[in-house]
Short mmCIF file of C-alpha atoms and ligand atoms in Angstrom, two decimals:
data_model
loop_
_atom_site.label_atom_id
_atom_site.label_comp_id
_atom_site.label_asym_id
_atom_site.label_seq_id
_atom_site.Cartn_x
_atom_site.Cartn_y
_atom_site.Cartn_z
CA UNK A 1 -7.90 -8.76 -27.90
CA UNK A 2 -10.73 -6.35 -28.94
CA UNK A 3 -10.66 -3.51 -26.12
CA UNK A 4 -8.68 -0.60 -26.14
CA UNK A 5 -5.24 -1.76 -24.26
CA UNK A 6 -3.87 -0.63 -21.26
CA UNK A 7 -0.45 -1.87 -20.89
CA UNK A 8 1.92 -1.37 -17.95
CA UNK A 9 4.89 -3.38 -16.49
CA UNK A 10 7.57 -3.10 -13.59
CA UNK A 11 11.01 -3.70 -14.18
CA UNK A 12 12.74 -6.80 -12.10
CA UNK A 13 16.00 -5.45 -11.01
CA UNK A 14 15.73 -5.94 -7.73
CA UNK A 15 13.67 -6.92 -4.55
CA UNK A 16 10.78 -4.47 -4.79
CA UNK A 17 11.00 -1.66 -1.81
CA UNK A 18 7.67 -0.39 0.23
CA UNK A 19 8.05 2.60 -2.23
CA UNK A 20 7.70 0.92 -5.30
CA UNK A 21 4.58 -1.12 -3.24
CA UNK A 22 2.66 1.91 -2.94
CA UNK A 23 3.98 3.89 -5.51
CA UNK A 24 3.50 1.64 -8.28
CA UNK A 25 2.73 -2.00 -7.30
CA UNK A 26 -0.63 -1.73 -5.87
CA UNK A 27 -2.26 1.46 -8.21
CA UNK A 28 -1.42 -1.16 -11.14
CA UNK A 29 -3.11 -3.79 -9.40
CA UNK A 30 -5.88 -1.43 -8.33
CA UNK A 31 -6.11 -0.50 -11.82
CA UNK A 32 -6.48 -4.03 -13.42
CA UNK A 33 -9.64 -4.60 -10.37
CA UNK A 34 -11.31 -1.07 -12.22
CA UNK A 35 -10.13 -1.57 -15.51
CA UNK A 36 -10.23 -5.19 -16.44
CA UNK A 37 -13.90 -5.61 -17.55
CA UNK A 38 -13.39 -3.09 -20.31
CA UNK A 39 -9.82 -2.97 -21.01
CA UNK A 40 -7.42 -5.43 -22.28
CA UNK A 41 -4.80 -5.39 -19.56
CA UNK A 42 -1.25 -5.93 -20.89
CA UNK A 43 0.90 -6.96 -17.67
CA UNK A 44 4.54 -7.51 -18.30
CA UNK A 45 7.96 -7.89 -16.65
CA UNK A 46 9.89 -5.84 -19.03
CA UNK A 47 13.37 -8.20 -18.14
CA UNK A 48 14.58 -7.34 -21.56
CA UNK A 49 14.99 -3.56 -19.75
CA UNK A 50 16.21 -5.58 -16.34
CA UNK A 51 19.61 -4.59 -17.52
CA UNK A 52 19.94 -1.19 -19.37
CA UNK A 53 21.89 -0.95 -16.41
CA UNK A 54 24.36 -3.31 -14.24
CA UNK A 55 22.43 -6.46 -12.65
CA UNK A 56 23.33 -9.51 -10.80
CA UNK A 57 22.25 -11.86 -14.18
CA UNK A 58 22.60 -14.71 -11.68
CA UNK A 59 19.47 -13.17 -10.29
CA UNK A 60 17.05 -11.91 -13.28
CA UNK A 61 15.26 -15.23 -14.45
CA UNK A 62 14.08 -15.85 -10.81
CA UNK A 63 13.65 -12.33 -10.14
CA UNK A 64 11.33 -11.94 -12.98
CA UNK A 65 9.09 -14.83 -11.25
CA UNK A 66 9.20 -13.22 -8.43
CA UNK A 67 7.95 -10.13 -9.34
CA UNK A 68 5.13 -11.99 -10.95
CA UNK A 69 4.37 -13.09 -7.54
CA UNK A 70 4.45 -9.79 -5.55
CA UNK A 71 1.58 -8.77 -7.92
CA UNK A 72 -0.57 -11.85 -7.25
CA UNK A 73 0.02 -11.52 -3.55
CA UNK A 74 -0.55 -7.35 -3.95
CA UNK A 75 -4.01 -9.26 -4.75
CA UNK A 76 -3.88 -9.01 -8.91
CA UNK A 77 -6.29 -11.68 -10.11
CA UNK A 78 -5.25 -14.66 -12.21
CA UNK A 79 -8.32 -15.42 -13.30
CA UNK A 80 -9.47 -12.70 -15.11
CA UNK A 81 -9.97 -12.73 -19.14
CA UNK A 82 -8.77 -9.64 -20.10
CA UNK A 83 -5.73 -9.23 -17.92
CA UNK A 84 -2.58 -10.53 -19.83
CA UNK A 85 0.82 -11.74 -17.77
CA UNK A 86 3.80 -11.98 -19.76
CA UNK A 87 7.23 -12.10 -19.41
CA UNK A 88 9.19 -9.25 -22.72
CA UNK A 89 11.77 -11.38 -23.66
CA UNK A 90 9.49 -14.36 -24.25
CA UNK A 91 8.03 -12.33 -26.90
CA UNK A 92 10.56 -11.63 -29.39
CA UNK A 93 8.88 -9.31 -31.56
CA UNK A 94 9.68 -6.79 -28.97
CA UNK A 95 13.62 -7.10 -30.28
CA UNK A 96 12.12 -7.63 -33.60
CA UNK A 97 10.16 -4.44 -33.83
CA UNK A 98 12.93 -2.00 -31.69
CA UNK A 99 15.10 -2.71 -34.44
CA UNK A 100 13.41 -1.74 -36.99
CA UNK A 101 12.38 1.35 -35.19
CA UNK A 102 15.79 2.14 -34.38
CA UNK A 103 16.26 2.66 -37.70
CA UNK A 104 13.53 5.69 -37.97
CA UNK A 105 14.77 6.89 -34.75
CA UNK A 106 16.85 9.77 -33.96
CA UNK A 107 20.12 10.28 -32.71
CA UNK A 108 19.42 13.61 -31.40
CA UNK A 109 15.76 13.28 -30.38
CA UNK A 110 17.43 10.26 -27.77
CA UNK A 111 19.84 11.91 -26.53
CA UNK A 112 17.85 14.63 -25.14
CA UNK A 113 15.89 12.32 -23.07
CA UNK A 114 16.15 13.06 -19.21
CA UNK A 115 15.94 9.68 -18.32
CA UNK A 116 19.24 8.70 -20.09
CA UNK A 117 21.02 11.77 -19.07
CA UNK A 118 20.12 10.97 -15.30
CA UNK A 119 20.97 7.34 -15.58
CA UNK A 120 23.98 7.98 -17.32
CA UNK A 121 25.39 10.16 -15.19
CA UNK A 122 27.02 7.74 -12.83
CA UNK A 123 28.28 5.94 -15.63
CA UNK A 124 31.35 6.61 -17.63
CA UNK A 125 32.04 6.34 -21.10
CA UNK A 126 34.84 3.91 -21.41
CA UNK A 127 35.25 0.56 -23.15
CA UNK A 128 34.26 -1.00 -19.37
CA UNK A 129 30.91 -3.05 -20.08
CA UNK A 130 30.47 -2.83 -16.12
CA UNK A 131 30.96 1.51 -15.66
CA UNK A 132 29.93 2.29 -19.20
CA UNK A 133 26.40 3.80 -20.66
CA UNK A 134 25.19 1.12 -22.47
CA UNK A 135 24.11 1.39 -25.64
CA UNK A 136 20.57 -0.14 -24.15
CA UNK A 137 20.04 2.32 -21.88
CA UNK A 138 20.37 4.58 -25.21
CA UNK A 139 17.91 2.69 -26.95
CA UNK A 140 15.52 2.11 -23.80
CA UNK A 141 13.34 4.66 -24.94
CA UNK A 142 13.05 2.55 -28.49
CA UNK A 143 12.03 -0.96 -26.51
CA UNK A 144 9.59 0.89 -25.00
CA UNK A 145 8.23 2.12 -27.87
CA UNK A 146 7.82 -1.03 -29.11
CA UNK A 147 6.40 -2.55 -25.88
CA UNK A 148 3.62 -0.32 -26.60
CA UNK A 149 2.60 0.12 -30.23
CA UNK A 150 2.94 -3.91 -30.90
CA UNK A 151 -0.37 -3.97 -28.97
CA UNK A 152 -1.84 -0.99 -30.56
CA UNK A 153 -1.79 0.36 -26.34
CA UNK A 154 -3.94 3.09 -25.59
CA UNK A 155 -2.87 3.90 -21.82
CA UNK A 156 0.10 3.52 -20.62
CA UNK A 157 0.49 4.65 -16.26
CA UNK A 158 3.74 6.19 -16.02
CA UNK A 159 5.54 8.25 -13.57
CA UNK A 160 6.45 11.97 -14.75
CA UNK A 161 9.87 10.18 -15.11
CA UNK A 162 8.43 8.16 -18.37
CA UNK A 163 6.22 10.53 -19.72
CA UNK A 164 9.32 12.09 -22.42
CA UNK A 165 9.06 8.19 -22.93
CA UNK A 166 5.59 8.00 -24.01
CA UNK A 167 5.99 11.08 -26.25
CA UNK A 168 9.01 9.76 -28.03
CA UNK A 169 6.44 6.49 -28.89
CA UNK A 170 3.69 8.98 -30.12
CA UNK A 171 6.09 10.18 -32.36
CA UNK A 172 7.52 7.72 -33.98
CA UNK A 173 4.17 6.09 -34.52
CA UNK A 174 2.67 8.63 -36.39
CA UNK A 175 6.39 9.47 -38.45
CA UNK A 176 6.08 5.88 -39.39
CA UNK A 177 2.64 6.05 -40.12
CA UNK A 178 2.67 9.03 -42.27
CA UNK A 179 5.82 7.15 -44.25
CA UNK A 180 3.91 3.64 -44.69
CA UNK A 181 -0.29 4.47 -43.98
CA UNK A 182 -1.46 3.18 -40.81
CA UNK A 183 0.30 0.72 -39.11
CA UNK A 184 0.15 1.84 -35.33
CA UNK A 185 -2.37 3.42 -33.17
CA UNK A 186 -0.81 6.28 -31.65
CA UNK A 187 -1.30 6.10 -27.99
CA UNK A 188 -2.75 8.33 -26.23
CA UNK A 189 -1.32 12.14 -25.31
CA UNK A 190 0.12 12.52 -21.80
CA UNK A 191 -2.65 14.65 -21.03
CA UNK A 192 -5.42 11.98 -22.14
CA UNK A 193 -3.60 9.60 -20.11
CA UNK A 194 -3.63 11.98 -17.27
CA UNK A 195 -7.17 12.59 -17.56
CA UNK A 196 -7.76 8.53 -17.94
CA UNK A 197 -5.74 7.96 -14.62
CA UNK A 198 -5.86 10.56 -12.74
CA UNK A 199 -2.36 12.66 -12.52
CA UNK A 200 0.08 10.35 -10.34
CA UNK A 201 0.11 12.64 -7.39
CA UNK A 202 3.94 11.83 -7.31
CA UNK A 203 4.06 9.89 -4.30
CA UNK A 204 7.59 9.41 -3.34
CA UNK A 205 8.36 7.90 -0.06
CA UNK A 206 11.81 8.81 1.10
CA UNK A 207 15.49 6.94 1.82
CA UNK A 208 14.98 6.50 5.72
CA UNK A 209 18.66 7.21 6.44
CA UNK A 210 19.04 10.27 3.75
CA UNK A 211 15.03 11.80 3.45
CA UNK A 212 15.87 14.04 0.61
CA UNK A 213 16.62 11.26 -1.42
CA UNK A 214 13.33 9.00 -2.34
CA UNK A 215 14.02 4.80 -1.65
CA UNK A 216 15.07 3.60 -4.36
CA UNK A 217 15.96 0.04 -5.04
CA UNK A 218 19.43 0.70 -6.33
CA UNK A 219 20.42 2.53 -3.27
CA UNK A 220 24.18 2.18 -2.25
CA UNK A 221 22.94 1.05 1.37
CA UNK A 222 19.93 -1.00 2.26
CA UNK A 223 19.66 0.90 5.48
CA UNK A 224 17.44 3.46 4.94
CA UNK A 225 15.30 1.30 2.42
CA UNK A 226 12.26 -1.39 3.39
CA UNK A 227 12.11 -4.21 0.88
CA UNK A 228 9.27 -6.47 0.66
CA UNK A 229 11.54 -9.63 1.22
CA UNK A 230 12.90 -8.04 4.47
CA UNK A 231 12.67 -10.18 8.07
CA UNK A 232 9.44 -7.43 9.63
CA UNK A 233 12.01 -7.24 12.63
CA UNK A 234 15.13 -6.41 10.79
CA UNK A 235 12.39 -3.23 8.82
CA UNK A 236 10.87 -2.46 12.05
CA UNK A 237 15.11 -1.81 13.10
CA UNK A 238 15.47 0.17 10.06
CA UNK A 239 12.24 2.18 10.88
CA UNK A 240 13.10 3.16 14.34
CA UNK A 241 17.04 4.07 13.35
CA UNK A 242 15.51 6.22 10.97
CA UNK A 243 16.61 9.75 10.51
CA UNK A 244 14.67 12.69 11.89
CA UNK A 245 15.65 16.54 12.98
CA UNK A 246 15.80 18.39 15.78
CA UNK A 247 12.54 20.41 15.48
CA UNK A 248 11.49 18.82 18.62
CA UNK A 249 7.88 18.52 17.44
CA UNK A 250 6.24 16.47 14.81
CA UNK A 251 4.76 18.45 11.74
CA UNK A 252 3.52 17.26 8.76
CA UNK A 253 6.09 19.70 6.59
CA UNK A 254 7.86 17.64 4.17
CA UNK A 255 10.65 21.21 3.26
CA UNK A 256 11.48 20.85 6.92
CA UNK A 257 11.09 17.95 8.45
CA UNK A 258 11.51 15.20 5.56
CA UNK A 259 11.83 12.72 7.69
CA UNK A 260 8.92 12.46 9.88
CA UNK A 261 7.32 14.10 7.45
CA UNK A 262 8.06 10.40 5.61
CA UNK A 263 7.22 8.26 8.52
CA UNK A 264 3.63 9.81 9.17
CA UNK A 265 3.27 9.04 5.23
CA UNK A 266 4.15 5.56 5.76
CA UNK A 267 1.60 5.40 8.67
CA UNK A 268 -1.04 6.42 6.54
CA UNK A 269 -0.21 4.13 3.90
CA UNK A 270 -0.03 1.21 5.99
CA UNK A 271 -3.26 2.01 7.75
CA UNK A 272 -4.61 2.96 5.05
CA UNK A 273 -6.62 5.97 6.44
CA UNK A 274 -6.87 9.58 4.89
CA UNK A 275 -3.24 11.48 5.91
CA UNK A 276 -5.42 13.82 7.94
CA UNK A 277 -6.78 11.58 10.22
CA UNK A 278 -3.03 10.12 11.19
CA UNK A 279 -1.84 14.48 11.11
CA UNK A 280 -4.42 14.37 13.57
CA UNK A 281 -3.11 12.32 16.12
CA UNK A 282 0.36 13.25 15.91
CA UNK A 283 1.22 16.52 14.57
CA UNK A 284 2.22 18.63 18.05
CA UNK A 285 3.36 15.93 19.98
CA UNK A 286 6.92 15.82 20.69
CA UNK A 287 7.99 12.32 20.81
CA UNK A 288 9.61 10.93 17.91
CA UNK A 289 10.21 7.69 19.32
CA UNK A 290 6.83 7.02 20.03
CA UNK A 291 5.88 7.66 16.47
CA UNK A 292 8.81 5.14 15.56
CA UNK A 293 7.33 2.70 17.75
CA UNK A 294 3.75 2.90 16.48
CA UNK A 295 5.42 2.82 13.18
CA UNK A 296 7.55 -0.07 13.32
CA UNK A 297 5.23 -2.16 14.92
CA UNK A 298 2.62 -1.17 11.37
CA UNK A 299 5.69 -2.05 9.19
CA UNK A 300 6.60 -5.36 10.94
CA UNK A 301 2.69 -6.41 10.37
CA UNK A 302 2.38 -5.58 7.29
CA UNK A 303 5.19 -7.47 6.04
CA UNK A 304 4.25 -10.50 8.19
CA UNK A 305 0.52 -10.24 6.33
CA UNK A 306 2.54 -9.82 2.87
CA UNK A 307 4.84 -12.38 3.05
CA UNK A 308 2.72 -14.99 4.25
CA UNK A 309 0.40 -14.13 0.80
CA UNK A 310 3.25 -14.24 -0.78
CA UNK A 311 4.36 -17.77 0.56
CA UNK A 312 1.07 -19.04 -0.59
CA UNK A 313 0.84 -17.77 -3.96
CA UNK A 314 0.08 -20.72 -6.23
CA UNK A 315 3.34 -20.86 -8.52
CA UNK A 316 1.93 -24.11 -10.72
CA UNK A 317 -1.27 -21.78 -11.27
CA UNK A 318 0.59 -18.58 -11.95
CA UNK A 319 3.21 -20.29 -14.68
CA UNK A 320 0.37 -22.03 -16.84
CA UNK A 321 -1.18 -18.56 -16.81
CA UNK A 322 2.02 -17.33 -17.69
CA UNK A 323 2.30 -20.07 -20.49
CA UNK A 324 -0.98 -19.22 -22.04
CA UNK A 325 -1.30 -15.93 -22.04
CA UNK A 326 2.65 -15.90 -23.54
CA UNK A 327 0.77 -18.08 -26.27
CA UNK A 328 -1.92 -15.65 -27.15
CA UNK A 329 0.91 -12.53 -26.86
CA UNK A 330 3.48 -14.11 -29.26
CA UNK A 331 -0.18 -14.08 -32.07
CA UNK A 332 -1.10 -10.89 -31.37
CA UNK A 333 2.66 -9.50 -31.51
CA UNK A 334 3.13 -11.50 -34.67
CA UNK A 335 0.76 -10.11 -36.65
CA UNK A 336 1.68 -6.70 -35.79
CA UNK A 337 5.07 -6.97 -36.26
CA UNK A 338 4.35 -9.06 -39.64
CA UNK A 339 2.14 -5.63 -40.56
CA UNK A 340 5.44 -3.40 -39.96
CA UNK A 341 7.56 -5.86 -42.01
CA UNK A 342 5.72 -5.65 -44.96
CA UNK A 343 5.48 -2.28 -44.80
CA UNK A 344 9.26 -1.65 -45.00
CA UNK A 345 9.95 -4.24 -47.12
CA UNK A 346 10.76 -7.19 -45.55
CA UNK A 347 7.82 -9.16 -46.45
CA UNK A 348 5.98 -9.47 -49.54
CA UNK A 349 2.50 -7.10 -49.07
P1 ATP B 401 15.95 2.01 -9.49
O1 ATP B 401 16.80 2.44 -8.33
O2 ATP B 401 16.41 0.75 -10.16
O3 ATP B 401 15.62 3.12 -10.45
P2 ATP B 401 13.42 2.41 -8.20
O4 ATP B 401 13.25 2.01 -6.78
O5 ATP B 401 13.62 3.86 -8.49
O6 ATP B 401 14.58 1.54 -8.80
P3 ATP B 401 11.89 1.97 -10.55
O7 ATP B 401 12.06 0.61 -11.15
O8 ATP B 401 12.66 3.12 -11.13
O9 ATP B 401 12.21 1.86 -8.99
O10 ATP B 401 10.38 2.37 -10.51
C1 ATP B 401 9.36 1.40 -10.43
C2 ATP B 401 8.08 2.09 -10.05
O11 ATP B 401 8.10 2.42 -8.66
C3 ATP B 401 7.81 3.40 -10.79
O12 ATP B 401 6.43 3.45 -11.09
C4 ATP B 401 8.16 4.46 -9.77
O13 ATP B 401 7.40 5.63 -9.98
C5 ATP B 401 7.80 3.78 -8.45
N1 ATP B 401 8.66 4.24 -7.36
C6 ATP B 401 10.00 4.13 -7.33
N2 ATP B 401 10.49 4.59 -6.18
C7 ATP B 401 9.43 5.06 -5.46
C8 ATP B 401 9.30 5.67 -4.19
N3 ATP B 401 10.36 5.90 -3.43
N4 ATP B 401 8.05 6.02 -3.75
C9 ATP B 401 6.97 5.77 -4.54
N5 ATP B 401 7.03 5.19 -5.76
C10 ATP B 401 8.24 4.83 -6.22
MG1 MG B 402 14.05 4.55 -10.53
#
């Protein structure tokens, strides 16, 4: 791997929702279409991070495949040089190297991050390995740290939720590197990666039952969320039970009418035509259910067109890409984390 690296990964808990499609699933796969003639592309399922929180385990190892597969049939080449698939955990040197940054890490510094205070607010802090804040969703921050500098990773797209994330990895690259000379490259600033990306424009499609919540794939009811894997019929149901107001007229106002606010949204997406153009035809009309309908009928299409991809995605192909590129990983992971060691002693220099 010679380019700078751009390294980016989803996390398998769970069937992915149309959120996460749009929101995160297709920019990455745009990106690696731009990107992938001069970047190295680092794509990885980080299952290692599967489980910071409570999981069904029964699920994860097939989960992680299948997430794999939503990218190829989201249209991410597997042909491509530069663009590396890889699964975290069949890499140890990620465990490897979050150890021994856990040990130049900060109490303090982690927990201040907002990430861990949000996720562990709905946890509790008893002996309870099923209610209590895990120690790894402490030390997430630290795995991703090493996810990133074993590559040397330039750019890293993250949501505004990760970017406390991507500072905490800055950091402790350059407070090891100061102790022991260079042994990372710092990644880039948030603002350089902003500038590389273009700032995430913070699209959040909403919970269809509750729109001031966004969908998110650990929502207490499926109802108001559209996963990928769901029959088109049963989402086109969940699109026209979805809640609305009482305005009486449809406006594109997302502080007073979230919810149809989030189903012209979804219309755009799915079309994929500018948001004005769908405004256009339907802001001033007055019937919701026809909006629904039109809708519904976008959703149940879509998924029909996705899952058939998906259906046909070549497994055989996609796990001897997944077994060579795994290969070439593991050498490039080894060497950096065989840098680190003899920098702090382990090995002889
Ligand atoms: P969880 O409930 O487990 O946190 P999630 O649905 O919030 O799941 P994440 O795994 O946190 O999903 O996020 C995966 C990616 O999907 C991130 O890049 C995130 O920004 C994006 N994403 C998540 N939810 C939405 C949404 N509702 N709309 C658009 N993008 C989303
Ligand atoms: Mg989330």
């Amino acid at each position: 791997m010679d380019k700078k690296v751009i390294l980016t990964g989803l996390r398998a808990n769970n069937d992915l929702h149309i959120g996460n499609y749009f929101g995160a699933l297709m920019p990455i796969v745009d990106m690696a279409h731009n990107r992938a003639d001069d970047y190295d592309i680092n794509l990885f399922v980080p299952d290692l991070h599967s489980f910071t929180t409570p999981i069904d385990h029964k699920q994860l190892y097939a989960q992680t495949l299948h997430n794999l597969k939503l990218f190829v049939a989201a249209g991410l080449p597997l042909d491509h040089p530069n663009i590396h698939l890889y699964r975290q955990s069949f890499v140890p040197a990620h465990s490897e190297l979050t150890w021994i940054l856990d040990c130049f890490s900060g109490f303090g510094q982690l927990q201040r991050m907002t990430q861990f205070k949000d996720k562990s607010k709905d946890l509790d802090n008893s002996d309870n390995p099923e209610a209590a804040i895990s120690v790894g969703l402490f030390n997430y921050p630290v795995l991703m740290a090493a996810d990133i500098l074993l590559y040397d990773a330039s750019y890293i797209p993250v949501g505004d939720d990760q970017t406390q994330h991507i500072e905490f990895a800055r950091d402790i690259a350059q407070r090891m590197n100061s102790k022991f000379s260079e042994i990372f490259i710092v990644p880039k600033s948030v603002t350089e990666q902003h500038e590389f990306f273009g700032h995430d424009q913070g699209l959040r499609i909403k919970d269809l039952v509750d729109p001031l919540k966004k969908m998110s794939k650990s929502a207490a009811s499926s109802k108001g969320v559209v996963f990928l894997g769901d029959d088109p019929k049963d989402a086109a149901e969940k699109i026209m039970s979805a809640t609305t107001d009482s305005v009486g007229t449809i406006n594109f106002d997302s502080a007073n009418q979230p919810g149809i606010t989030n189903l012209l949204t979804l219309l755009a997406l799915l079309r994929q035509e500018p948001q004005e153009n769908i405004n256009a035809e339907w802001v001033g009309k007055s019937r919701y259910g026809d909006l629904k309908k039109t809708l519904a009928t976008a959703m149940e299409q879509f998924l029909e067109g996705f899952q058939t991809r998906l259906a046909s995605v070549n497994e055989g192909l996609l796990l001897s890409k997944l077994e060579s590129d795994e290969k070439l990983i593991n050498a490039v992971a080894n060497a950096k984390l065989l840098t680190v060691q003899k920098a702090v002693g382990l090995r002889q220099k």
